[in-house]
PDB file of C-alpha atoms in Angstrom:
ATOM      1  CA  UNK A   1      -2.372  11.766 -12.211  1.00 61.00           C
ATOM      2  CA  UNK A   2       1.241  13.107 -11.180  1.00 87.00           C
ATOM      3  CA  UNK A   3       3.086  10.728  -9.318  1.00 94.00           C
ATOM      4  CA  UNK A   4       3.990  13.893  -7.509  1.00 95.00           C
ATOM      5  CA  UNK A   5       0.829  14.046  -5.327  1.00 97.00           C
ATOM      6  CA  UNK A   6       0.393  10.343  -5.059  1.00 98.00           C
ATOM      7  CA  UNK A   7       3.699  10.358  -3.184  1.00 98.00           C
ATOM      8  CA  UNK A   8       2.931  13.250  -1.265  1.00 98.00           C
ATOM      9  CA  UNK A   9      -0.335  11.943  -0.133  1.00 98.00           C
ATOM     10  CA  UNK A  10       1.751   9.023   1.041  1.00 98.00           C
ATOM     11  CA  UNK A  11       3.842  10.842   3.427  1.00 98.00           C
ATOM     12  CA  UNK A  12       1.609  13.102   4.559  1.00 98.00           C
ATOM     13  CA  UNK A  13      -0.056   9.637   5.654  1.00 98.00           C
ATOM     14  CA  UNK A  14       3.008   8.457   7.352  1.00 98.00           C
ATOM     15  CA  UNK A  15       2.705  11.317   9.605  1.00 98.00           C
ATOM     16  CA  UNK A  16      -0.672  10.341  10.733  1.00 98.00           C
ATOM     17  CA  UNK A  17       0.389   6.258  11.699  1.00 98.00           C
ATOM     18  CA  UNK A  18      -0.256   5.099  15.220  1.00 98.00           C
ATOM     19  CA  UNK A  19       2.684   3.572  15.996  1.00 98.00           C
ATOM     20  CA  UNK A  20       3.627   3.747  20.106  1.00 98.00           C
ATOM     21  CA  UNK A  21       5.233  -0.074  20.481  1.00 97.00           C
ATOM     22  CA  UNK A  22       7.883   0.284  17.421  1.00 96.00           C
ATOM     23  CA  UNK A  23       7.886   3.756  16.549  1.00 97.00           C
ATOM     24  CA  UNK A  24       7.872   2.266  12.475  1.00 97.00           C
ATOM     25  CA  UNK A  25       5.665   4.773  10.980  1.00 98.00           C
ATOM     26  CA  UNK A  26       4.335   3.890   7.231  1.00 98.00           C
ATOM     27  CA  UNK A  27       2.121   5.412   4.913  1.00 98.00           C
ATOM     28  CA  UNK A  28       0.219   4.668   2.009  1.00 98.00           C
ATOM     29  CA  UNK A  29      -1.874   6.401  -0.567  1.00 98.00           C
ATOM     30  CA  UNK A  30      -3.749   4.243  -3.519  1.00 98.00           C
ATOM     31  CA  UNK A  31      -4.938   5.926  -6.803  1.00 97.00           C
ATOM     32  CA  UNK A  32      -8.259   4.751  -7.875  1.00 97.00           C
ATOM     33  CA  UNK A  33      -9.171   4.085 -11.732  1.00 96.00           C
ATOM     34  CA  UNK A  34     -11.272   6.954 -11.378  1.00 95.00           C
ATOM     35  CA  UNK A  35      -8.099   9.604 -10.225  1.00 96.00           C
ATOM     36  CA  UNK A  36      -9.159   9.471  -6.520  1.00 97.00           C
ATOM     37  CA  UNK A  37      -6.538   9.297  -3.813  1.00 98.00           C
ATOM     38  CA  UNK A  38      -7.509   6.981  -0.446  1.00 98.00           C
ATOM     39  CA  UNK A  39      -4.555   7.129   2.435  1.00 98.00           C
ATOM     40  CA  UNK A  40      -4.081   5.050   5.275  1.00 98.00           C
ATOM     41  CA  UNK A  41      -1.300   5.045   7.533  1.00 98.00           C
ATOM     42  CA  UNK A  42      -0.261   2.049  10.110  1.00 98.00           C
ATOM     43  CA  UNK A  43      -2.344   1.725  13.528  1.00 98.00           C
ATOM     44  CA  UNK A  44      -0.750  -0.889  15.825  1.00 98.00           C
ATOM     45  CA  UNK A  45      -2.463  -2.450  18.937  1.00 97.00           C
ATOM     46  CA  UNK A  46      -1.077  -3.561  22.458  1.00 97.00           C
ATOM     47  CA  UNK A  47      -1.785  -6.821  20.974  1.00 96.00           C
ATOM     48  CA  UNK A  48       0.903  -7.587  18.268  1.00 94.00           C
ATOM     49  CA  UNK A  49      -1.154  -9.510  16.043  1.00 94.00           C
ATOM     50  CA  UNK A  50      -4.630  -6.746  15.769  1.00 96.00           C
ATOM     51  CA  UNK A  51      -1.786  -4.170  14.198  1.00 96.00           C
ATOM     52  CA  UNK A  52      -3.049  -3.276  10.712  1.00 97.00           C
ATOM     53  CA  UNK A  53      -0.568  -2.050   8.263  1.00 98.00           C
ATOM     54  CA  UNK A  54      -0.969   1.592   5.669  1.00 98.00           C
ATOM     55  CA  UNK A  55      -1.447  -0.524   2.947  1.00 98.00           C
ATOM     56  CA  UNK A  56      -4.413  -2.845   4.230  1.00 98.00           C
ATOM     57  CA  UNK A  57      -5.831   0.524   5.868  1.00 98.00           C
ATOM     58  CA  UNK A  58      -5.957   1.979   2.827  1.00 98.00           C
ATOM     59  CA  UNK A  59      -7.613  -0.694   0.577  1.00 98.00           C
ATOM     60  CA  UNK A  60     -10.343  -0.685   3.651  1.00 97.00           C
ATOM     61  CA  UNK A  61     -11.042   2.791   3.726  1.00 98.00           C
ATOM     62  CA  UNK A  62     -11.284   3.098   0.113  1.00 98.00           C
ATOM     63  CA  UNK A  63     -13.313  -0.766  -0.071  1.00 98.00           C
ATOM     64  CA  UNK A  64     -16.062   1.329   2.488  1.00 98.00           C
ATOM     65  CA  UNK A  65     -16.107   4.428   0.444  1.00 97.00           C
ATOM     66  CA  UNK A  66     -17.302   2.003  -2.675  1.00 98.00           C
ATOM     67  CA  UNK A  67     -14.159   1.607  -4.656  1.00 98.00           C
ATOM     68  CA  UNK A  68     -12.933  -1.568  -6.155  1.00 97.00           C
ATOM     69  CA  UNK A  69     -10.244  -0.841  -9.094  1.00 97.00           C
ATOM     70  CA  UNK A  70      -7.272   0.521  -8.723  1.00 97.00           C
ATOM     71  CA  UNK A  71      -3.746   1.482 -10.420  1.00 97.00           C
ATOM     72  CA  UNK A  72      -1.159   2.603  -8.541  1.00 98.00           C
ATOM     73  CA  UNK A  73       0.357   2.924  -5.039  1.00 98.00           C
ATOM     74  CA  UNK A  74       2.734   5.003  -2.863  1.00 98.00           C
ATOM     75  CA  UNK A  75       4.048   3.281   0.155  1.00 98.00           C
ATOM     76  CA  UNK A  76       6.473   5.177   2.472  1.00 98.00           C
ATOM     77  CA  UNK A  77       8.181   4.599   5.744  1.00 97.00           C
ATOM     78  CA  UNK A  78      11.197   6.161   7.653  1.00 95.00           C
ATOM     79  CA  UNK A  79      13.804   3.993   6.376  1.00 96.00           C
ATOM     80  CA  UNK A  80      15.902   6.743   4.463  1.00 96.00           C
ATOM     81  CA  UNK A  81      19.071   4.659   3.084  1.00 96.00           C
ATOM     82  CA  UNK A  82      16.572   2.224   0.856  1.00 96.00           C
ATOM     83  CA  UNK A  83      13.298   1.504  -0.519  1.00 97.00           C
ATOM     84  CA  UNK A  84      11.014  -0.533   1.329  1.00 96.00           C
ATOM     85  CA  UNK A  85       8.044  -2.370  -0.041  1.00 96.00           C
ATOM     86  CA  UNK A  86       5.118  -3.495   1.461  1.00 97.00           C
ATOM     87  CA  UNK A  87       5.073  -7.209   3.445  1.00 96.00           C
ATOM     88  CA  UNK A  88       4.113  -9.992   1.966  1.00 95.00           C
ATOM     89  CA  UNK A  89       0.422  -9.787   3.656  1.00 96.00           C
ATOM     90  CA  UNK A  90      -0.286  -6.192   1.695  1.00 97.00           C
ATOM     91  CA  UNK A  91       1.229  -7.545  -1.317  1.00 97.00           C
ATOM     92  CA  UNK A  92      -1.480 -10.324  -1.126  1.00 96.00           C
ATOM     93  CA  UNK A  93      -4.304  -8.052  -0.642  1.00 97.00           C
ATOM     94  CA  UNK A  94      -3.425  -5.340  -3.041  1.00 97.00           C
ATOM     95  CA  UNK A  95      -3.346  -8.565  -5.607  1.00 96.00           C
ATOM     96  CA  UNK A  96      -7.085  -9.469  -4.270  1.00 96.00           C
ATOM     97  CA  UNK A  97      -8.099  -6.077  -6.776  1.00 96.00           C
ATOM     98  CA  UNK A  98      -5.875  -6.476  -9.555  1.00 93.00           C
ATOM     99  CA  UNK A  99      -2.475  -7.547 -10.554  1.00 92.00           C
ATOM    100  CA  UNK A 100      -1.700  -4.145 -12.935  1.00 92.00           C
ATOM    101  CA  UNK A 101      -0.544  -1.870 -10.258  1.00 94.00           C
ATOM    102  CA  UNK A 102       1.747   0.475 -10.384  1.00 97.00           C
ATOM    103  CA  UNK A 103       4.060   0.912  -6.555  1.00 98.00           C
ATOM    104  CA  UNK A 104       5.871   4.237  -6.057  1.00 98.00           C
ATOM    105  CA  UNK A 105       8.740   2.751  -3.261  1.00 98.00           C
ATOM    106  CA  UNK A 106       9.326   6.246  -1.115  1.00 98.00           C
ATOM    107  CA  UNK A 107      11.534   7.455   0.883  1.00 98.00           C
ATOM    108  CA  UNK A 108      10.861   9.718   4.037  1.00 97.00           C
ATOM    109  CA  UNK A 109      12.950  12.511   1.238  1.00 97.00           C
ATOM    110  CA  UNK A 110      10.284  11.886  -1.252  1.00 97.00           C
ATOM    111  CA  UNK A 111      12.432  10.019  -3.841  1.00 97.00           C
ATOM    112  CA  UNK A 112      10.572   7.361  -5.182  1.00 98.00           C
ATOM    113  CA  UNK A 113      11.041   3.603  -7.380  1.00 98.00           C
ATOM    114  CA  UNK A 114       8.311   2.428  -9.905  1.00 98.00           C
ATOM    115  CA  UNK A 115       7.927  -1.243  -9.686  1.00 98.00           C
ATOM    116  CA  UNK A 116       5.334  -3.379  -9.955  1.00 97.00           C
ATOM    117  CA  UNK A 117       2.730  -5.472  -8.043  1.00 96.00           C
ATOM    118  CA  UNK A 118       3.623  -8.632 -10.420  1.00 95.00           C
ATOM    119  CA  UNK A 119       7.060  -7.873  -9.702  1.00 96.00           C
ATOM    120  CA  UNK A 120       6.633  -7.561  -5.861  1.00 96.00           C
ATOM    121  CA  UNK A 121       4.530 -10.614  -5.624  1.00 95.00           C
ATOM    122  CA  UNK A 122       5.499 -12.982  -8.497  1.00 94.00           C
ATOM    123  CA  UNK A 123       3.345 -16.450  -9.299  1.00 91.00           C
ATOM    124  CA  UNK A 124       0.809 -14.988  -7.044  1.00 92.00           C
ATOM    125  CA  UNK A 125      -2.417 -16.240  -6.014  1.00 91.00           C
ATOM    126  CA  UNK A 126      -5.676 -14.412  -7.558  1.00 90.00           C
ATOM    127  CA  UNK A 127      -9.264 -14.759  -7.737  1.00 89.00           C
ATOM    128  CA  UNK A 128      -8.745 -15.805 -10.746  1.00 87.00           C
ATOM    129  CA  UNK A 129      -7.681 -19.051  -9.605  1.00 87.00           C
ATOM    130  CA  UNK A 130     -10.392 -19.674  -7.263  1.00 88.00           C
ATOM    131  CA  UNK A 131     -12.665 -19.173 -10.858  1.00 86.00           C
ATOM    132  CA  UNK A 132     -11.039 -22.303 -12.570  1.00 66.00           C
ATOM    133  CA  UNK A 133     -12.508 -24.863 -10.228  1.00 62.00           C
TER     134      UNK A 133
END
């Protein structure tokens, strides 16, 4: 997979947010074990609290298309002075399918950091843990 397309896919997302109460626009584009690329892009609600961020979209859209492993993902928004990662709620959800994944931090110019989910969401809680009772 080249990076390349994963981070395109992400903006290309960004474009397609519904975002009329803070015009924050975000994108996000996961690679699946099996090379597919599922987007999802922001969609906020009158009511604060209903908003769903790109990442969450994402992990639905590609949860009701079947998948269920994953490896890497490109998260973009129009912040263009610094990287942004996702909140703390999409960090805990990515971590629900698997703590080995790579993040591509983008900016609106396509420039991109590599870090990690274990990096982005250190000492987290897993399923794992919910196994050991």
């Amino acid at each position: 997979m080249a990076v390349a397309e994963l981070v395109a896919k992400c903006l290309q997302a960004r474009e397609m947010a519904y975002c009329p109460y803070s015009g924050f626009a975000v994108g996000a584009a996961i690679l699946t074990t099996g090379g597919a690329i599922i987007t999802g892009c922001n969609v906020e609600n009158a009511s604060y609290g209903l908003t769903v961020c790109a990442e969450r979209t994402a992990i639905q859209r590609a949860v009701a298309e079947g998948y269920r492993r994953f490896t890497a993902i490109a998260v973009t928004c129009d912040i263009r002075d610094s990287f942004v990662g996702p909140c703390g709620a999409c960090r805990q959800v990515l971590m629900e399918f698997g703590t080995e994944w790579d993040v591509y931090l983008t900016k609106p110019d396509g420039t991109y950091r590599k870090t990690s989910l274990r990096d982005l969401l250190p000492l987290a809680f897993t399923p794992a843990h919910l196994q050991k009772n």
